[in-house]
mmCIF file of C-alpha atoms in Angstrom:
data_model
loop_
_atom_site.group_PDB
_atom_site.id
_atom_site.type_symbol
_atom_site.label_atom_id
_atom_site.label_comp_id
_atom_site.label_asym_id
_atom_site.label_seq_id
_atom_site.Cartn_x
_atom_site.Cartn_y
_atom_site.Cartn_z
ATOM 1 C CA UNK A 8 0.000 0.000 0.000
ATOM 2 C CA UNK A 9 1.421 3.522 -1.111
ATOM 3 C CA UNK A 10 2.221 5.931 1.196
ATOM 4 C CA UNK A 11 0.819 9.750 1.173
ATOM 5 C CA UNK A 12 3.145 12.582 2.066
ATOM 6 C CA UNK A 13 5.220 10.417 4.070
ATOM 7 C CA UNK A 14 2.661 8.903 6.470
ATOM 8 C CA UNK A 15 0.940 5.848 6.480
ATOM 9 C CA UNK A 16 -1.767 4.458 8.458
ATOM 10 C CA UNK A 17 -0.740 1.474 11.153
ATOM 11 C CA UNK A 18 -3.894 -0.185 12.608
ATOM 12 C CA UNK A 19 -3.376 -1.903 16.198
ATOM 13 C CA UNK A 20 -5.734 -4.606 17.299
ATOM 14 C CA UNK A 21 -5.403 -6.083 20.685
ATOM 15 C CA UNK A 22 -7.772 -8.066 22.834
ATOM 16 C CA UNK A 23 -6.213 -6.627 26.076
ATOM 17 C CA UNK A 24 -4.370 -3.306 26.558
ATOM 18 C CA UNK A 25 -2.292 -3.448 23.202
ATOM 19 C CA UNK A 26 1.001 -2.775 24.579
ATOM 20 C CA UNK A 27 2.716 -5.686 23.715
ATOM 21 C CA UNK A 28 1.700 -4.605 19.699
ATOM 22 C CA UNK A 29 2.695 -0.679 20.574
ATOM 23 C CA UNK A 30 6.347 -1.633 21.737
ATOM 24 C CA UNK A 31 6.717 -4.378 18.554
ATOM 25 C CA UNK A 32 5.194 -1.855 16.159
ATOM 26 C CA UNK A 33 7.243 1.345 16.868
ATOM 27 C CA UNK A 34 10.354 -0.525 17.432
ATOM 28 C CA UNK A 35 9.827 -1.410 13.640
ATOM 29 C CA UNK A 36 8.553 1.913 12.151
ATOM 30 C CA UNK A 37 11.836 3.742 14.254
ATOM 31 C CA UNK A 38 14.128 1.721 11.411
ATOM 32 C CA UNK A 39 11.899 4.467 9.128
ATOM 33 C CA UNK A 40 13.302 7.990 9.216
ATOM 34 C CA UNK A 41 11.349 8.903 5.987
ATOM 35 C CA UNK A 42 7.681 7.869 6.956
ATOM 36 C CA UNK A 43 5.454 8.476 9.900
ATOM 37 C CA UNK A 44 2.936 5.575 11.110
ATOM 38 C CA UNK A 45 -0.217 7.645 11.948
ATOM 39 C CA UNK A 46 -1.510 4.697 14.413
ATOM 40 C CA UNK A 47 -5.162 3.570 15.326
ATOM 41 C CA UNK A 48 -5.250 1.653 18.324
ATOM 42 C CA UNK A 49 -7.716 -0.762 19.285
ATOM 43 C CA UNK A 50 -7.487 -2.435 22.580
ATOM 44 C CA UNK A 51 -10.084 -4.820 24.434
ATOM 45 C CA UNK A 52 -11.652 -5.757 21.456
ATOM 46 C CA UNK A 53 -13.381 -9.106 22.397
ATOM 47 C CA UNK A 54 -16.427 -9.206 20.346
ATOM 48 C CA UNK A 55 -17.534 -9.290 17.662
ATOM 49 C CA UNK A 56 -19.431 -5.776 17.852
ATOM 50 C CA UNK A 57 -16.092 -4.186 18.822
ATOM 51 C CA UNK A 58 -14.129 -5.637 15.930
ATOM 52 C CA UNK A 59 -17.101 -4.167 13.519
ATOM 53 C CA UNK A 60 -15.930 -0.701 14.286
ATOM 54 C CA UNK A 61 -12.411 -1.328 14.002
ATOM 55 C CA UNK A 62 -13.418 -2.777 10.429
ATOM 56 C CA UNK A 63 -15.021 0.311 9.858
ATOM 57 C CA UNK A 64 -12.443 2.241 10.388
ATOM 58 C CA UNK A 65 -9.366 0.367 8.166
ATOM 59 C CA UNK A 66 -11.325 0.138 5.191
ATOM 60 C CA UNK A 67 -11.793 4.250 5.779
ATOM 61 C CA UNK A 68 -8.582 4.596 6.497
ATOM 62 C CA UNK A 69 -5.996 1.764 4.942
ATOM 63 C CA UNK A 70 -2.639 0.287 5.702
ATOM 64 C CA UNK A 71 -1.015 -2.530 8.017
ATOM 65 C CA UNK A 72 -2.672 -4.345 10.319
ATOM 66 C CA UNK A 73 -0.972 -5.615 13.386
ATOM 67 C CA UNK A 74 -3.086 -7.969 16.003
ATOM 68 C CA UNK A 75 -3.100 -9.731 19.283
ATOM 69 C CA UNK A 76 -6.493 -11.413 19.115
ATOM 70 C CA UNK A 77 -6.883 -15.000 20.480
ATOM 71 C CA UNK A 78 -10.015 -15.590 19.787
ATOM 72 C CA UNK A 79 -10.556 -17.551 16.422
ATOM 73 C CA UNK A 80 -13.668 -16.518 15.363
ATOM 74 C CA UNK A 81 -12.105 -12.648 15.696
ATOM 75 C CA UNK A 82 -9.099 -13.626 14.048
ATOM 76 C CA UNK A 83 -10.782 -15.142 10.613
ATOM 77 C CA UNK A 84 -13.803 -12.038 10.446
ATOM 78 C CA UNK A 85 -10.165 -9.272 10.516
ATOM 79 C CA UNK A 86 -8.146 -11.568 8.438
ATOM 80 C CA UNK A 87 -10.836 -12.135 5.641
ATOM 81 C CA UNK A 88 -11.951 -8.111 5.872
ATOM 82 C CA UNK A 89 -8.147 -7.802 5.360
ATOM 83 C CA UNK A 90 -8.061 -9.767 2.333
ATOM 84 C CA UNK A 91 -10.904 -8.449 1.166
ATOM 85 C CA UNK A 92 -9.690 -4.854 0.660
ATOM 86 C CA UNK A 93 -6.265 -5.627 -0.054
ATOM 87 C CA UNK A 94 -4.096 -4.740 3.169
ATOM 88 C CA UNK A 95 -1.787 -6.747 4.725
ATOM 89 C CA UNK A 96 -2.329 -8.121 8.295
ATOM 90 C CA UNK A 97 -0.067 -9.896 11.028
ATOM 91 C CA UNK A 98 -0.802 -12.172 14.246
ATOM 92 C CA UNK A 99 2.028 -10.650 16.252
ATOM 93 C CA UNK A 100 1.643 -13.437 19.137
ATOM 94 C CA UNK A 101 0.675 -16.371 16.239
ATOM 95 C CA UNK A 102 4.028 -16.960 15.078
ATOM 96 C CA UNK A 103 5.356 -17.305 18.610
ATOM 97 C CA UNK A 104 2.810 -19.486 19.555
ATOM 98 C CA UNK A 105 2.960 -21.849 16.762
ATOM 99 C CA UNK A 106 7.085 -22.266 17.745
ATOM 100 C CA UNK A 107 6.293 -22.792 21.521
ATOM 101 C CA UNK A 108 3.833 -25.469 20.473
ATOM 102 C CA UNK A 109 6.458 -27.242 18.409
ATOM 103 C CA UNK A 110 9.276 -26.844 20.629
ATOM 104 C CA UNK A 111 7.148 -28.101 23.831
ATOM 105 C CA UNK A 112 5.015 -30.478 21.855
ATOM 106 C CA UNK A 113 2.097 -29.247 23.246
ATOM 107 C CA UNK A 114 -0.905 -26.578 22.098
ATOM 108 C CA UNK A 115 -1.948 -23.577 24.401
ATOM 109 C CA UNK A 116 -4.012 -24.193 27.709
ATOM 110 C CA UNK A 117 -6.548 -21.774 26.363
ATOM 111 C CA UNK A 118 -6.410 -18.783 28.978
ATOM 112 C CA UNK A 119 -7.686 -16.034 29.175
ATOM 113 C CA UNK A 120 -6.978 -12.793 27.239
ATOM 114 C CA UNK A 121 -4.806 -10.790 28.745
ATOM 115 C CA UNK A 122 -3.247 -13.645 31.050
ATOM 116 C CA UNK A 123 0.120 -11.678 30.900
ATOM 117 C CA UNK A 124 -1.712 -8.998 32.980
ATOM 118 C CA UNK A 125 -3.458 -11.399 35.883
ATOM 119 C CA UNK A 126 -2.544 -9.823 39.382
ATOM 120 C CA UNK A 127 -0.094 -12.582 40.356
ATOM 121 C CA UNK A 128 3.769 -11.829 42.727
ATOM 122 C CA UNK A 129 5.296 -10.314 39.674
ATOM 123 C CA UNK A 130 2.738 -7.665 39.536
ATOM 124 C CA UNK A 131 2.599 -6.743 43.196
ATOM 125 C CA UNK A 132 6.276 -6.682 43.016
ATOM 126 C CA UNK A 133 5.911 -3.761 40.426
ATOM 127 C CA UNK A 134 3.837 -1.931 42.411
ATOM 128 C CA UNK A 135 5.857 -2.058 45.602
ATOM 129 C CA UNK A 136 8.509 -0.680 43.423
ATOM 130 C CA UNK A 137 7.384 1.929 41.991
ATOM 131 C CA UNK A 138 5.484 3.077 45.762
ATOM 132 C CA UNK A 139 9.640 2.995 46.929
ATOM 133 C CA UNK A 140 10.472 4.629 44.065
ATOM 134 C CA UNK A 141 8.393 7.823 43.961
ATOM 135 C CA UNK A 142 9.181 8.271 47.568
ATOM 136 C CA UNK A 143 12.429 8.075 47.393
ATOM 137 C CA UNK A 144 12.887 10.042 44.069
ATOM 138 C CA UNK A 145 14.911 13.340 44.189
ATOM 139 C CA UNK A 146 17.164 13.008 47.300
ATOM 140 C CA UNK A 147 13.602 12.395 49.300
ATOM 141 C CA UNK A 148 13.702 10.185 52.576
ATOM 142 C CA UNK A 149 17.258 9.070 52.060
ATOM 143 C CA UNK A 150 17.096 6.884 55.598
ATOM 144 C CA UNK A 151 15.232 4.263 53.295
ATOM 145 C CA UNK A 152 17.799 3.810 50.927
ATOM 146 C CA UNK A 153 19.401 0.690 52.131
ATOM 147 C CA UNK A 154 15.721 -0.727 51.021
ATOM 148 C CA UNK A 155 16.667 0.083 47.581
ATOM 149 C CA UNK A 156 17.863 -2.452 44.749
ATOM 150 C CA UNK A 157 19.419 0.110 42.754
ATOM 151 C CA UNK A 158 20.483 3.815 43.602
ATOM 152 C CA UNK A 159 20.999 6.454 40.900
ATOM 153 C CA UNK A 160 23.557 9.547 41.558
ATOM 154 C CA UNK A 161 24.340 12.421 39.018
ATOM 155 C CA UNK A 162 23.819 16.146 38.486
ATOM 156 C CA UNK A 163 20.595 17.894 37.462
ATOM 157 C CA UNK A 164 19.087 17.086 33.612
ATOM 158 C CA UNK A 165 20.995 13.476 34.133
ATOM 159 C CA UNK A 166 17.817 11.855 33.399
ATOM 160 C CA UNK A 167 17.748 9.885 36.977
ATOM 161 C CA UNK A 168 13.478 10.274 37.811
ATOM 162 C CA UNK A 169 12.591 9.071 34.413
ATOM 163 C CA UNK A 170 15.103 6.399 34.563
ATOM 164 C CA UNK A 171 14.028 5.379 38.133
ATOM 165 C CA UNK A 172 10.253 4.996 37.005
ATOM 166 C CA UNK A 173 11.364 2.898 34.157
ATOM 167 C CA UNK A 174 13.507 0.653 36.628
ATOM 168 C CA UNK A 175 10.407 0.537 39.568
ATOM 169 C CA UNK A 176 7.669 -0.547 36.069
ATOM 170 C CA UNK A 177 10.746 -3.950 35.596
ATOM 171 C CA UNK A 178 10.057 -4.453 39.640
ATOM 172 C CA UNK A 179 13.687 -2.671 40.797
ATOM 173 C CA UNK A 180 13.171 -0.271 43.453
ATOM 174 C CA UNK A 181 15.191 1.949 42.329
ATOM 175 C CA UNK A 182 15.873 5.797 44.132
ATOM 176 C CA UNK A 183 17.780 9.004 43.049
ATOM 177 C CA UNK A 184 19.717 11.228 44.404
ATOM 178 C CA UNK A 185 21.179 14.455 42.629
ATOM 179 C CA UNK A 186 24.779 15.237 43.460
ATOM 180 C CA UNK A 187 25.252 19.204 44.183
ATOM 181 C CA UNK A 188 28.514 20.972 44.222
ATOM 182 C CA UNK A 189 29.102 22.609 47.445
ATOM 183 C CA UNK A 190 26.069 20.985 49.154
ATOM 184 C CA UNK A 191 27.445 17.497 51.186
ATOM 185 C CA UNK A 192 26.512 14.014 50.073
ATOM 186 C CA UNK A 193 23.786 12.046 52.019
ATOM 187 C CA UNK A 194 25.792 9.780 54.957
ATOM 188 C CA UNK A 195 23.441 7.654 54.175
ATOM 189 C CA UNK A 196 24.613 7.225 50.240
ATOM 190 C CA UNK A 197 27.938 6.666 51.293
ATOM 191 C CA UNK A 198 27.742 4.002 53.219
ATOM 192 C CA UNK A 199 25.355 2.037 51.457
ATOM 193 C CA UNK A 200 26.641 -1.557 50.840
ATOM 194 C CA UNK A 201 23.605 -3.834 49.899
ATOM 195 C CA UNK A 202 22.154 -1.516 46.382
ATOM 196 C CA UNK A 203 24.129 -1.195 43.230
ATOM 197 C CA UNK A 204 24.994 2.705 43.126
ATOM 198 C CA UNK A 205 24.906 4.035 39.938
ATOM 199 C CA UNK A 206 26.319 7.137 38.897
ATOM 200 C CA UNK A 207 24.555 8.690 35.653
ATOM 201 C CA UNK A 208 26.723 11.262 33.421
ATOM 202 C CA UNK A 209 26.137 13.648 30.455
ATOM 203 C CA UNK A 210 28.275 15.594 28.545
ATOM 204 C CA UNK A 211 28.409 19.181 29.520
ATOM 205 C CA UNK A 212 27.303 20.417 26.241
ATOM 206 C CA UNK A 213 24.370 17.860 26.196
ATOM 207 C CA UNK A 214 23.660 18.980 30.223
ATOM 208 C CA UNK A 215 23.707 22.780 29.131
ATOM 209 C CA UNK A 216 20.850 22.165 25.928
ATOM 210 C CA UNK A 217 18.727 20.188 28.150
ATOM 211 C CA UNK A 218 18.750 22.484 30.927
ATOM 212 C CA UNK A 219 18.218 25.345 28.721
ATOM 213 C CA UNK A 220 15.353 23.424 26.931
ATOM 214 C CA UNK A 221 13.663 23.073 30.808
ATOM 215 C CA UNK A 222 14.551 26.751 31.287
ATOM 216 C CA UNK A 223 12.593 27.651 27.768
ATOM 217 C CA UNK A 224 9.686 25.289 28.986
ATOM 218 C CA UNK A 225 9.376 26.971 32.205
ATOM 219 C CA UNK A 226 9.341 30.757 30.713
ATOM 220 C CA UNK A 227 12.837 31.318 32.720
ATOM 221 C CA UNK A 228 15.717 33.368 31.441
ATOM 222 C CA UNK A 229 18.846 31.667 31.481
ATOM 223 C CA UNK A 230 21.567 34.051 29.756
ATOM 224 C CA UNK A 231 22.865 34.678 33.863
ATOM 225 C CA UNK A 232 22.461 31.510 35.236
ATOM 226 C CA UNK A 233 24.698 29.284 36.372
ATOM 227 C CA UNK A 234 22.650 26.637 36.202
ATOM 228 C CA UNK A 235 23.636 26.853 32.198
ATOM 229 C CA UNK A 236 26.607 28.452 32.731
ATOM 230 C CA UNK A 237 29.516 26.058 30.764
ATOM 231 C CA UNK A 238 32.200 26.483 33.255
ATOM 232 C CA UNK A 239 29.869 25.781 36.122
ATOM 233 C CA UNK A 240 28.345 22.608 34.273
ATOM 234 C CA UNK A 241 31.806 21.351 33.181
ATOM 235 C CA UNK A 242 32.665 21.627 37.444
ATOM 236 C CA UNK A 243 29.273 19.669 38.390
ATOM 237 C CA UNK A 244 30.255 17.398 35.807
ATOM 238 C CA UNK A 245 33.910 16.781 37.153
ATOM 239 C CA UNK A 246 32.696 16.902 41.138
ATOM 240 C CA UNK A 247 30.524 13.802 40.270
ATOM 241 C CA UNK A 248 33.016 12.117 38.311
ATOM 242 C CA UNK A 249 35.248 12.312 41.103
ATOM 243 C CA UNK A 250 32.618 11.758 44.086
ATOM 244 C CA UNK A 251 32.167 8.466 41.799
ATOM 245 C CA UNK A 252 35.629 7.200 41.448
ATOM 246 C CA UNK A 253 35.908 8.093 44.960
ATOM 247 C CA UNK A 254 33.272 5.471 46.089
ATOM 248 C CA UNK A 255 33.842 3.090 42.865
ATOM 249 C CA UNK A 256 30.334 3.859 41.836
ATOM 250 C CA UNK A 257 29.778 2.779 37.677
ATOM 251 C CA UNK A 258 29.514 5.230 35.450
ATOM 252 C CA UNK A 259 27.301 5.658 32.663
ATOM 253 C CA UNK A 260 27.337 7.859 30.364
ATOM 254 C CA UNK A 261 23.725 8.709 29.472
ATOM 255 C CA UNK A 262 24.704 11.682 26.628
ATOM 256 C CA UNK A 263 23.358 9.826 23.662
ATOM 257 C CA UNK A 264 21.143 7.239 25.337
ATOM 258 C CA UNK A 265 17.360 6.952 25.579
ATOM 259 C CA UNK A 266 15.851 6.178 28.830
ATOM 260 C CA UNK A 267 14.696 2.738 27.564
ATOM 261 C CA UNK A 268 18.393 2.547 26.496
ATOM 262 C CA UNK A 269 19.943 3.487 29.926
ATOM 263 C CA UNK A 270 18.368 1.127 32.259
ATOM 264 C CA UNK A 271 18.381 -1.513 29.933
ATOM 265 C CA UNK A 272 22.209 -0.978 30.790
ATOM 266 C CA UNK A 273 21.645 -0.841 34.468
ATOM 267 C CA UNK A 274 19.655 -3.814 34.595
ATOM 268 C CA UNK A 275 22.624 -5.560 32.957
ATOM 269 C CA UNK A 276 24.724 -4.465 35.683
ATOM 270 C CA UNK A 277 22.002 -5.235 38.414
ATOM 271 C CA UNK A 278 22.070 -8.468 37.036
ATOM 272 C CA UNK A 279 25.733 -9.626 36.871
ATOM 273 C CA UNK A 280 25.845 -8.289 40.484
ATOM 274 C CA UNK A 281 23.447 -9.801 42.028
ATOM 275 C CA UNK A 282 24.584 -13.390 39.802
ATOM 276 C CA UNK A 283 28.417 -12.770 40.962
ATOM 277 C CA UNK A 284 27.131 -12.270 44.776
ATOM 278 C CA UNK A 285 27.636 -15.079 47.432
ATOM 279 C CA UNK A 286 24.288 -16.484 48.533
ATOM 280 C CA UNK A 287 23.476 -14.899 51.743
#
């Protein structure tokens, strides 16, 4: 299907809350700098009333259909329609299936939709997580961080509360704490010995755009503020360095990664730690 002024149309169809086909989806159309997926998303659709409308609305609007539907009936009526008007379709979760049940020699148990989502120890876990972690985020309540499975350090703009969240939604419990020049690190940080300490780092140029970005958001002048100011970044940048080395904290260096990106590489390091530690 041709596209029109770089855009096309990417139709999601999910039988629970479609996140599983938003990841897979823009993951793919990211390899595509020239064209934009305009997407239509479609989650809970379980009947057959609720697929109508989503019908509907790809043969108004065509292009590629991506799924998650388990239910057979569902998945013949939008493969047919799909066929029928000449746009291609995908089972996302089909061809994964169909290799578990030939690896295991076995067909599905038939569970429910959305049985990734059922409110099982996993879940909980996340939740617990992510209570630690927006209570502990910003240098907040830093007597609980001993409680914490990971602990990020850096300057302002370092991207530590985004990165934290991200962390807590995997089930780390994860706090932050900003490092200041001229105002004394927590006791409490220093001595930690159970959490992996982090330290997030930026370049000072890439520090300096965000900051002024925040400033511009916020309706602030910047021109006489050191919070901008390059010498005065390039010092915050070298105090946590050092603070770091100091306590043999890792270092990242978070100037060209994406959130996603950055504690994908913490959880690597959360990982071999906790595999290279002696059972307690």
């Amino acid at each position: 299907m041709p596209t029109s002024n770089n855009y096309f149309h990417l139709h999601l169809v999910s039988d629970s809350t479609g996140e599983t086909l938003i990841t897979v989806a823009r993951a793919v159309a990211a390899q595509y700098a020239n064209v934009t997926p305009v997407e239509h998303v479609y989650p809970l659709v379980r009947s057959q009333k609720q697929l109508d409308r989503v019908l509907d609305e790809i043969e108004e609007a065509p292009g590629i259909v991506l799924f998650t539907l388990l239910e057979k009936d569902l998945v013949f009526r939008l493969e047919d329609k799909c066929k029928g008007i000449n746009v291609p379709s995908l089972s996302i979760i089909g061809p994964v299936m169909q290799l578990f049940e030939a690896y295991l020699g076995a067909a599905t148990t038939g569970r429910v939709v959305g049985a990734q989502h059922v409110l099982n120890a996993e879940y909980f876990k996340r939740i617990d997580a992510l209570n630690y972690t927006m209570i502990h985020d910003d240098g907040q309540h830093v007597e609980g961080l001993d409680d914490a499975d990971v602990v990020l350090v850096g300057v302002s703009r370092t991207s530590k509360t985004p990165t934290s969240i991200y962390l807590a939604n995997r089930g780390i419990r994860t706090a932050n704490v900003p490092l200041v020049p001229g105002i004394p690190v927590p006791s409490q940080l220093e001595t930690l010995t159970r959490p992996l300490v982090v330290s997030l780092h930026a370049t000072p140029e890439r520090l300096i755009q965000v900051r002024q970005n925040r400033l511009l958001s916020m309706g602030a002048d910047s021109s006489s503020d050191t919070y901008t100011d390059r010498q005065s970044v390039a010092e915050e940048v070298a105090f946590a360095r050092k603070l770091s080395a100091k306590h043999d904290w890792p270092l990242l260096d978070v100037t060209r990664r994406s959130i996603e990106e950055t504690a994908a590489a913490i959880m690597k390091l959360y990982s071999d730690r906790q595999r290279n530690r002696p059972s307690e």
